[in-house]
Amino acid sequence: MVVASGISVFEYLVGSWQMSQTVVSNLCGAKGKALDLAVREARVQALREAQLLLVSYMGLSLQIPDMFPQQGRSGRAIIVDALLADPNANANSLAEQLPELLSQLAARFANDGLPEVIAPVISELGLRTLQRANRSLLQPGFRSILAALDTLTTNRQIAAAIPHMPTFDPEECNGRRMQTGTALGPFMALSGFPAGDESITKVYYSDAPQRSHQDRESLHTSLRTTVQFLHSALFEIVNRLIRSGADERTLVLQLSLRTLATNALRSGMQVDFTKVVDDGFADNLAFVWMRLSEPFTNDARLTRLARVDPDWVTMRALRSVADGGLNDDQSHISTYWRELTRIDADKEQIDAYLEQRLRDQMSSDGGFIPDCFFTTAVALHLGLVSTIARYIDMMKQIGRFKNEIERVRNSPGTLTPAQRANLPLVMQRWESQLQDMKREKCAMDAQMLDPRRLICAMVFYRFVICFLLRQVDAQGVFPQQAFTMPAENGDVNAAEKWRMLPEFLIEDAIEFVVFVTTYAPDVLTDSTAQVGDDGLRMFDDILPLFIVTFLARPKLIRNPYLKAKLVDILHYLTYRDPREDDDYVDTLGGNIPGNIRLHPSIQQFQANLDNNTLARAYLVPALVRFYVDIEQTGSSSQFYEKFQTRYYIARTLRALWARAPRYVEVTRRFFMQSGLGTSEATTTGSTRRDQRVIEEFVTRLMTDTTYLLDESLSKLAVIRDIEKRQPTAEAPAAEGNDSDDASRLDDAESRARSLVSLANETVHMLAFLSRLVPRPFQASEVVSRLAAMLNYNLQQLAGPKCSSLKVQDMQKYSFNPRVLLSELTSVYVHLGLPTGKQQPAAALIEETEAIDRFVMAVAEDDRSYSQALFDKALYILEQRSLKNAQSLTRLREFALKCQGAKVDSRAMLFLENEAPDHYLDPLLASLMTNPVRLPTSDNVMELSAIKGQLLSDPRDPFNRAPLSVDMLEPLPELKREIAEWRERKLAEYQAQQ
């Protein structure tokens, strides 16, 4: 074969094939009709045989390029050029004839190395994709690239060959290299995210921060349409590969799972993007798998949910293909899934479980559905959900940077002369940096707030949440039947499988809903996202059930952070503007009305809660319980995190109480159930367990009130002190003199804003609950500490130092000391005076004893109590018209009772001075009335004292051994002995008086 100089062998072969194809077309067309039929068919047959020979050589030259002399254009480049060319531009061009050529190549090499034939073409197309003109979605080149790949995969034989190509999933590729080193990597890397295409930020959104909201939305819509085209094209291509056959489906699954496994670092806190695929690649992969999952996730009744086996990890991810699994030869897939954090299991338990399951002979009969479900879930975990975390961080960084710029601009007096001299240049540089950050945010908004993307994810997470609920459903049949709340003791259907599920399944569902609720609430109520029949709609039915279930049964999830996030969702979806609160306890007036227009989803969600039977029964007690449980989160910042969660709990409860009387009644029954003598109101399966929750809740509420008021008032005092010394234009700061003040002021303002809000809600909840259910707050084990706390804070708000709390801008910190004082003093009345309600005689006796106990405790507090303090508080309340006449009268009545009790307390002091040592509590040195023995140390203490101690620390105070109330041993003989001695001594004291 002689080939003209400068022309490659492949060009010669293609040219010959084109000429033969033209002749065949002519013979089969109008020009061939004049020929005898037999002659025409003979000529066509001869040309077909010649074409077959030409195609064979073309395939060999693609498979083994070195077989022929190399000159001119390569075969791979010729085919790719034809794929990228317009087929309608020239008649009889290779671009026009290419589908036939590809068909003949595929037929010839179908069983003779087609993957090796097509691999160079795919690789060349991938290299073209990496060129700047084809890589950007702002240029038309990428569309030609996707059209070329579409043309190739439209041929079923080629589509089936692609997963078998040596370049499809090369062993040496992992991490970031999956983006460029695999056959599909360059196409998956096409991106609408700024990290994947810097021109999106620098060109497309160059002036976006200065544009109107409408103009920015127009830019977003255009870019989102382009990304939608990209997603659809990639889905069609991957879908054809998967539908080619079972072996091809397995190879595509392995490639996806291995890509995700080797890019696990994307979910970390600090991501090095030189080692992992970028946001665009991860987003494209996740979206393709979401589309693949739509046939079963879009099902209104979720009829195929039962086919997803929770044990998929051991059945598929950890087993080799030979054993019916999906693990790759390098075990990247099995290593990743083995090391994932589980919902409720430690490493030792995980290893033991997995080893046992791997020894069992197991097979998955769920088909493609469970594979698709778990692959989609992990793709979203490392794609959309990981990107959401960085998007939120970016928003926070922009906010902090803006605040810093404003602080420096508005307070030049806090700078030194040298800093003020450089301020114009510094501000110019900062403004430029801020504009860059805003442009990047605009580019990210286009993707992260895209309703189409979020709705698709919402539909998938509906399926995920229902899958999780099915695992904990007491009957194990949800959603085919109504959900049944599991028992408190973790009596869950297939409990071990539940505990071994990857934690990211529930974490991602929660994080996604939190994100949508905060940044894109329209998606929550979108009709497309609400797919499902009555009872299975995401926002109306599934989400309330999900939140209530895992708050009411906290033992199902080990990680307290996840339960705290459920509270976040509740807070956002029951939100009330604190400035519009009008439900202050026994207080006239209040805050200034706000102007925040709440999203319609809030009203809709609250209606959904009202209509949910489980929410009505379990939600309030679950929130009270979690208020206690959040004390320990396991994180290094747990001390501060718990207050934020408790604030959200308090605001949520406040919204529920204000919305419907039924929530108030549920709260009353829960707190008073020990007096009801029935388990009807229990939520943990045990009245005793619920009672412990109530006791600990009261203790936490007291402790929080003390800390939050003390800390918030101290921060306000710091602010006032710095404000008094703040430099002015007439008296600027000295060199380095006020830099510390500026730093202290920033810290104090930041802390005061959060602490005051927390204190407001804690005091309100104390006031509301002490009115609704006073008895738990009058219990002997807490009453002394509660009284001391109230007295101390009354001294802070009405004592001599109250004037030092006034700062320049009280509203800035939500600080309203008058409302705080009014609600705090209402607690005294609720606990220290009769309710006036008709009650049985026994209940009246119990109420009287409880009131006397509280009044005595207030009067005995030598540190803070004084009649003058109550007089000052009454004066403030009356002067500021904070309470009506009846409330003021009742408060005066309580103050007089305390004055009388102060006299009676002298008798108690006499008894304590006269008592033998073994009659006195060893810690409080007070006379015991109900002594008990501590079996762990053999010491004797007053029951109320040790119960109060154990509420905050469940250990023996003498030797730190574990101790619970159930272990305490009553001492009836000593109790009777002390009572008889007390009676004799009181008679002796009264005779002396």
Tab-separated table of N, CA, C and O in Angstrom, residues 582-667:
chain	number	residue	atom	x	y	z
A	582	ASP	N	-45.149	39.171	72.845
A	582	ASP	CA	-46.167	39.859	73.633
A	582	ASP	C	-46.740	38.935	74.703
A	582	ASP	O	-47.854	39.134	75.188
A	583	ASP	N	-45.950	37.912	75.064
A	583	ASP	CA	-46.441	36.902	75.998
A	583	ASP	C	-45.624	36.888	77.291
A	583	ASP	O	-45.451	35.840	77.910
A	584	TYR	N	-45.110	38.053	77.685
A	584	TYR	CA	-44.336	38.103	78.915
A	584	TYR	C	-45.220	37.735	80.101
A	584	TYR	O	-46.412	38.080	80.149
A	585	VAL	N	-44.640	37.045	81.060
A	585	VAL	CA	-45.398	36.550	82.205
A	585	VAL	C	-45.629	37.671	83.201
A	585	VAL	O	-44.675	38.288	83.698
A	586	ASP	N	-46.898	37.948	83.448
A	586	ASP	CA	-47.285	38.925	84.464
A	586	ASP	C	-46.553	40.260	84.275
A	586	ASP	O	-46.070	40.871	85.221
A	587	THR	N	-46.451	40.696	83.019
A	587	THR	CA	-45.691	41.910	82.694
A	587	THR	C	-46.463	42.724	81.668
A	587	THR	O	-46.939	42.180	80.666
A	588	LEU	N	-46.553	44.018	81.930
A	588	LEU	CA	-47.202	44.920	80.987
A	588	LEU	C	-46.159	45.477	80.026
A	588	LEU	O	-45.005	45.683	80.398
A	589	GLY	N	-46.565	45.728	78.776
A	589	GLY	CA	-45.620	46.270	77.794
A	589	GLY	C	-44.678	45.185	77.315
A	589	GLY	O	-44.962	43.992	77.377
A	590	GLY	N	-43.518	45.578	76.822
A	590	GLY	CA	-42.558	44.610	76.315
A	590	GLY	C	-41.652	45.220	75.296
A	590	GLY	O	-41.296	46.395	75.386
A	591	ASN	N	-41.318	44.439	74.297
A	591	ASN	CA	-40.359	44.887	73.304
A	591	ASN	C	-41.015	45.722	72.206
A	591	ASN	O	-42.228	45.734	72.046
A	592	ILE	N	-40.153	46.360	71.410
A	592	ILE	CA	-40.631	47.155	70.273
A	592	ILE	C	-41.018	46.216	69.146
A	592	ILE	O	-40.255	45.311	68.799
A	593	PRO	N	-42.207	46.373	68.548
A	593	PRO	CA	-42.612	45.477	67.454
A	593	PRO	C	-41.593	45.467	66.330
A	593	PRO	O	-41.025	46.492	65.980
A	594	GLY	N	-41.341	44.282	65.777
A	594	GLY	CA	-40.393	44.162	64.674
A	594	GLY	C	-41.071	44.274	63.327
A	594	GLY	O	-42.291	44.405	63.232
A	595	ASN	N	-40.259	44.221	62.304
A	595	ASN	CA	-40.786	44.374	60.943
A	595	ASN	C	-40.425	43.179	60.058
A	595	ASN	O	-40.496	43.271	58.840
A	596	ILE	N	-39.996	42.085	60.669
A	596	ILE	CA	-39.587	40.931	59.885
A	596	ILE	C	-40.809	40.224	59.312
A	596	ILE	O	-41.765	39.912	60.037
A	597	ARG	N	-40.764	39.987	58.010
A	597	ARG	CA	-41.860	39.285	57.334
A	597	ARG	C	-41.469	37.816	57.246
A	597	ARG	O	-40.526	37.451	56.548
A	598	LEU	N	-42.170	36.968	57.976
A	598	LEU	CA	-41.808	35.561	58.066
A	598	LEU	C	-42.253	34.807	56.818
A	598	LEU	O	-43.272	35.121	56.201
A	599	HIS	N	-41.479	33.787	56.481
A	599	HIS	CA	-41.772	32.989	55.295
A	599	HIS	C	-43.022	32.140	55.529
A	599	HIS	O	-43.250	31.645	56.641
A	600	PRO	N	-43.850	31.958	54.496
A	600	PRO	CA	-45.080	31.160	54.660
A	600	PRO	C	-44.834	29.736	55.151
A	600	PRO	O	-45.731	29.111	55.727
A	601	SER	N	-43.643	29.202	54.907
A	601	SER	CA	-43.354	27.827	55.335
A	601	SER	C	-43.448	27.682	56.849
A	601	SER	O	-43.741	26.589	57.352
A	602	ILE	N	-43.209	28.776	57.598
A	602	ILE	CA	-43.266	28.700	59.056
A	602	ILE	C	-44.685	28.408	59.519
A	602	ILE	O	-44.922	27.506	60.336
A	603	GLN	N	-45.630	29.145	58.992
A	603	GLN	CA	-47.025	28.914	59.351
A	603	GLN	C	-47.475	27.525	58.920
A	603	GLN	O	-48.178	26.819	59.657
A	604	GLN	N	-47.042	27.104	57.738
A	604	GLN	CA	-47.434	25.792	57.228
A	604	GLN	C	-46.850	24.670	58.086
A	604	GLN	O	-47.525	23.689	58.391
A	605	PHE	N	-45.589	24.823	58.483
A	605	PHE	CA	-44.955	23.777	59.294
A	605	PHE	C	-45.627	23.662	60.654
A	605	PHE	O	-45.830	22.553	61.167
A	606	GLN	N	-45.952	24.801	61.256
A	606	GLN	CA	-46.613	24.753	62.554
A	606	GLN	C	-47.979	24.070	62.444
A	606	GLN	O	-48.378	23.314	63.335
A	607	ALA	N	-48.663	24.311	61.338
A	607	ALA	CA	-49.929	23.604	61.115
A	607	ALA	C	-49.686	22.110	60.951
A	607	ALA	O	-50.480	21.280	61.426
A	608	ASN	N	-48.593	21.751	60.287
A	608	ASN	CA	-48.241	20.339	60.136
A	608	ASN	C	-47.992	19.685	61.497
A	608	ASN	O	-48.401	18.536	61.729
A	609	LEU	N	-47.293	20.398	62.381
A	609	LEU	CA	-47.062	19.871	63.723
A	609	LEU	C	-48.383	19.678	64.460
A	609	LEU	O	-48.588	18.663	65.133
A	610	ASP	N	-49.269	20.640	64.328
A	610	ASP	CA	-50.570	20.552	65.005
A	610	ASP	C	-51.341	19.322	64.564
A	610	ASP	O	-52.083	18.719	65.354
A	611	ASN	N	-51.179	18.947	63.298
A	611	ASN	CA	-51.933	17.825	62.741
A	611	ASN	C	-51.238	16.482	62.938
A	611	ASN	O	-51.796	15.452	62.574
A	612	ASN	N	-50.027	16.506	63.496
A	612	ASN	CA	-49.259	15.276	63.663
A	612	ASN	C	-49.499	14.724	65.072
A	612	ASN	O	-49.148	15.359	66.066
A	613	THR	N	-50.089	13.539	65.125
A	613	THR	CA	-50.449	12.945	66.416
A	613	THR	C	-49.233	12.745	67.307
A	613	THR	O	-49.262	13.036	68.511
A	614	LEU	N	-48.145	12.239	66.738
A	614	LEU	CA	-46.940	11.988	67.527
A	614	LEU	C	-46.325	13.297	68.015
A	614	LEU	O	-45.797	13.365	69.126
A	615	ALA	N	-46.377	14.327	67.199
A	615	ALA	CA	-45.824	15.623	67.612
A	615	ALA	C	-46.596	16.176	68.800
A	615	ALA	O	-46.003	16.716	69.749
A	616	ARG	N	-47.908	16.052	68.765
A	616	ARG	CA	-48.717	16.567	69.867
A	616	ARG	C	-48.398	15.835	71.171
A	616	ARG	O	-48.410	16.439	72.245
A	617	ALA	N	-48.092	14.564	71.075
A	617	ALA	CA	-47.855	13.773	72.287
A	617	ALA	C	-46.411	13.865	72.784
A	617	ALA	O	-46.166	13.895	73.998
A	618	TYR	N	-45.454	13.908	71.868
A	618	TYR	CA	-44.056	13.719	72.250
A	618	TYR	C	-43.175	14.957	72.165
A	618	TYR	O	-42.123	15.005	72.807
A	619	LEU	N	-43.552	15.961	71.378
A	619	LEU	CA	-42.598	17.018	71.060
A	619	LEU	C	-42.177	17.832	72.274
A	619	LEU	O	-40.973	18.023	72.524
A	620	VAL	N	-43.125	18.325	73.059
A	620	VAL	CA	-42.762	19.169	74.206
A	620	VAL	C	-41.910	18.389	75.213
A	620	VAL	O	-40.835	18.864	75.611
A	621	PRO	N	-42.327	17.193	75.654
A	621	PRO	CA	-41.463	16.446	76.576
A	621	PRO	C	-40.081	16.135	75.983
A	621	PRO	O	-39.081	16.137	76.703
A	622	ALA	N	-40.027	15.871	74.670
A	622	ALA	CA	-38.736	15.574	74.040
A	622	ALA	C	-37.806	16.782	74.100
A	622	ALA	O	-36.592	16.647	74.337
A	623	LEU	N	-38.351	17.975	73.891
A	623	LEU	CA	-37.535	19.186	73.963
A	623	LEU	C	-37.051	19.436	75.388
A	623	LEU	O	-35.899	19.834	75.605
A	624	VAL	N	-37.920	19.188	76.361
A	624	VAL	CA	-37.518	19.338	77.760
A	624	VAL	C	-36.396	18.366	78.090
A	624	VAL	O	-35.399	18.718	78.737
A	625	ARG	N	-36.523	17.164	77.611
A	625	ARG	CA	-35.497	16.154	77.883
A	625	ARG	C	-34.173	16.515	77.223
A	625	ARG	O	-33.105	16.372	77.826
A	626	PHE	N	-34.238	16.996	75.989
A	626	PHE	CA	-33.000	17.337	75.298
A	626	PHE	C	-32.339	18.566	75.916
A	626	PHE	O	-31.120	18.713	75.850
A	627	TYR	N	-33.126	19.431	76.526
A	627	TYR	CA	-32.563	20.566	77.265
A	627	TYR	C	-31.593	20.053	78.329
A	627	TYR	O	-30.556	20.674	78.597
A	628	VAL	N	-31.925	18.919	78.921
A	628	VAL	CA	-31.063	18.295	79.930
A	628	VAL	C	-29.900	17.562	79.270
A	628	VAL	O	-28.742	17.722	79.648
A	629	ASP	N	-30.207	16.770	78.257
A	629	ASP	CA	-29.196	15.905	77.644
A	629	ASP	C	-28.069	16.684	76.967
A	629	ASP	O	-26.939	16.198	76.889
A	630	ILE	N	-28.357	17.892	76.459
A	630	ILE	CA	-27.362	18.642	75.692
A	630	ILE	C	-26.243	19.157	76.590
A	630	ILE	O	-25.259	19.731	76.102
A	631	GLU	N	-26.339	18.913	77.887
A	631	GLU	CA	-25.271	19.328	78.807
A	631	GLU	C	-23.925	18.751	78.378
A	631	GLU	O	-22.882	19.388	78.522
A	632	GLN	N	-23.955	17.545	77.830
A	632	GLN	CA	-22.721	16.901	77.372
A	632	GLN	C	-22.828	16.628	75.879
A	632	GLN	O	-23.630	15.812	75.451
A	633	THR	N	-22.005	17.336	75.059
A	633	THR	CA	-22.019	17.113	73.610
A	633	THR	C	-20.782	16.376	73.131
A	633	THR	O	-20.736	15.906	72.002
A	634	GLY	N	-19.750	16.325	73.975
A	634	GLY	CA	-18.540	15.634	73.572
A	634	GLY	C	-17.550	16.500	72.827
A	634	GLY	O	-16.422	16.079	72.560
A	635	SER	N	-17.919	17.723	72.461
A	635	SER	CA	-17.005	18.589	71.718
A	635	SER	C	-16.255	19.504	72.686
A	635	SER	O	-16.652	19.699	73.838
A	636	SER	N	-15.176	20.097	72.188
A	636	SER	CA	-14.359	20.960	73.031
A	636	SER	C	-15.086	22.249	73.392
A	636	SER	O	-14.762	22.894	74.386
A	637	SER	N	-16.081	22.626	72.601
A	637	SER	CA	-16.814	23.870	72.852
A	637	SER	C	-18.217	23.593	73.381
A	637	SER	O	-19.126	24.398	73.207
A	638	GLN	N	-18.392	22.428	74.031
A	638	GLN	CA	-19.725	22.017	74.454
A	638	GLN	C	-20.347	22.997	75.454
A	638	GLN	O	-21.566	23.164	75.480
A	639	PHE	N	-19.525	23.673	76.272
A	639	PHE	CA	-20.069	24.572	77.276
A	639	PHE	C	-20.879	25.689	76.624
A	639	PHE	O	-21.937	26.082	77.123
A	640	TYR	N	-20.384	26.211	75.495
A	640	TYR	CA	-21.079	27.306	74.820
A	640	TYR	C	-22.146	26.788	73.856
A	640	TYR	O	-23.186	27.429	73.677
A	641	GLU	N	-21.885	25.632	73.227
A	641	GLU	CA	-22.851	25.079	72.283
A	641	GLU	C	-24.178	24.751	72.960
A	641	GLU	O	-25.251	24.922	72.384
A	642	LYS	N	-24.111	24.274	74.197
A	642	LYS	CA	-25.347	23.871	74.875
A	642	LYS	C	-26.280	25.067	75.064
A	642	LYS	O	-27.507	24.919	74.996
A	643	PHE	N	-25.718	26.250	75.279
A	643	PHE	CA	-26.576	27.416	75.499
A	643	PHE	C	-27.303	27.819	74.224
A	643	PHE	O	-28.465	28.232	74.266
A	644	GLN	N	-26.617	27.699	73.083
A	644	GLN	CA	-27.283	28.020	71.829
A	644	GLN	C	-28.451	27.067	71.581
A	644	GLN	O	-29.543	27.487	71.189
A	645	THR	N	-28.214	25.779	71.815
A	645	THR	CA	-29.285	24.798	71.625
A	645	THR	C	-30.421	25.041	72.612
A	645	THR	O	-31.598	24.953	72.252
A	646	ARG	N	-30.079	25.349	73.832
A	646	ARG	CA	-31.123	25.610	74.827
A	646	ARG	C	-31.912	26.870	74.484
A	646	ARG	O	-33.116	26.953	74.768
A	647	TYR	N	-31.250	27.847	73.909
A	647	TYR	CA	-31.980	29.037	73.457
A	647	TYR	C	-32.996	28.658	72.394
A	647	TYR	O	-34.157	29.093	72.436
A	648	TYR	N	-32.582	27.821	71.431
A	648	TYR	CA	-33.504	27.385	70.380
A	648	TYR	C	-34.658	26.569	70.968
A	648	TYR	O	-35.808	26.688	70.520
A	649	ILE	N	-34.357	25.733	71.964
A	649	ILE	CA	-35.423	24.960	72.613
A	649	ILE	C	-36.412	25.901	73.289
A	649	ILE	O	-37.639	25.748	73.168
A	650	ALA	N	-35.879	26.894	74.004
A	650	ALA	CA	-36.746	27.837	74.700
A	650	ALA	C	-37.618	28.623	73.730
A	650	ALA	O	-38.822	28.813	73.964
A	651	ARG	N	-37.028	29.071	72.625
A	651	ARG	CA	-37.812	29.821	71.633
A	651	ARG	C	-38.864	28.930	70.977
A	651	ARG	O	-39.989	29.374	70.706
A	652	THR	N	-38.509	27.672	70.716
A	652	THR	CA	-39.472	26.748	70.104
A	652	THR	C	-40.631	26.474	71.054
A	652	THR	O	-41.799	26.504	70.661
A	653	LEU	N	-40.314	26.186	72.320
A	653	LEU	CA	-41.376	25.962	73.299
A	653	LEU	C	-42.262	27.193	73.438
A	653	LEU	O	-43.490	27.087	73.525
A	654	ARG	N	-41.643	28.351	73.436
A	654	ARG	CA	-42.410	29.593	73.559
A	654	ARG	C	-43.379	29.745	72.386
A	654	ARG	O	-44.540	30.152	72.564
A	655	ALA	N	-42.891	29.408	71.189
A	655	ALA	CA	-43.755	29.497	70.008
A	655	ALA	C	-44.907	28.502	70.096
A	655	ALA	O	-46.054	28.819	69.740
A	656	LEU	N	-44.629	27.295	70.571
A	656	LEU	CA	-45.678	26.284	70.689
A	656	LEU	C	-46.697	26.680	71.741
A	656	LEU	O	-47.916	26.549	71.532
A	657	TRP	N	-46.236	27.147	72.889
A	657	TRP	CA	-47.161	27.546	73.961
A	657	TRP	C	-48.055	28.701	73.515
A	657	TRP	O	-49.225	28.757	73.864
A	658	ALA	N	-47.478	29.627	72.757
A	658	ALA	CA	-48.259	30.778	72.302
A	658	ALA	C	-49.237	30.396	71.204
A	658	ALA	O	-50.258	31.060	71.010
A	659	ARG	N	-48.923	29.295	70.491
A	659	ARG	CA	-49.735	28.931	69.325
A	659	ARG	C	-51.013	28.204	69.711
A	659	ARG	O	-52.082	28.501	69.166
A	660	ALA	N	-50.919	27.247	70.628
A	660	ALA	CA	-52.091	26.409	70.892
A	660	ALA	C	-52.121	25.968	72.352
A	660	ALA	O	-51.087	25.547	72.891
A	661	PRO	N	-53.281	26.019	73.005
A	661	PRO	CA	-53.398	25.583	74.409
A	661	PRO	C	-53.022	24.111	74.603
A	661	PRO	O	-52.618	23.728	75.697
A	662	ARG	N	-53.145	23.316	73.539
A	662	ARG	CA	-52.852	21.890	73.715
A	662	ARG	C	-51.398	21.664	74.124
A	662	ARG	O	-51.103	20.737	74.891
A	663	TYR	N	-50.485	22.492	73.614
A	663	TYR	CA	-49.080	22.333	73.979
A	663	TYR	C	-48.846	22.730	75.438
A	663	TYR	O	-47.999	22.146	76.127
A	664	VAL	N	-49.600	23.706	75.919
A	664	VAL	CA	-49.506	24.095	77.326
A	664	VAL	C	-50.001	22.948	78.201
A	664	VAL	O	-49.392	22.612	79.222
A	665	GLU	N	-51.091	22.325	77.794
A	665	GLU	CA	-51.652	21.224	78.577
A	665	GLU	C	-50.714	20.020	78.576
A	665	GLU	O	-50.540	19.358	79.611
A	666	VAL	N	-50.109	19.724	77.436
A	666	VAL	CA	-49.133	18.622	77.381
A	666	VAL	C	-47.982	18.903	78.333
A	666	VAL	O	-47.510	18.005	79.046
A	667	THR	N	-47.514	20.140	78.364
A	667	THR	CA	-46.419	20.517	79.266
A	667	THR	C	-46.851	20.334	80.724
A	667	THR	O	-46.099	19.782	81.539
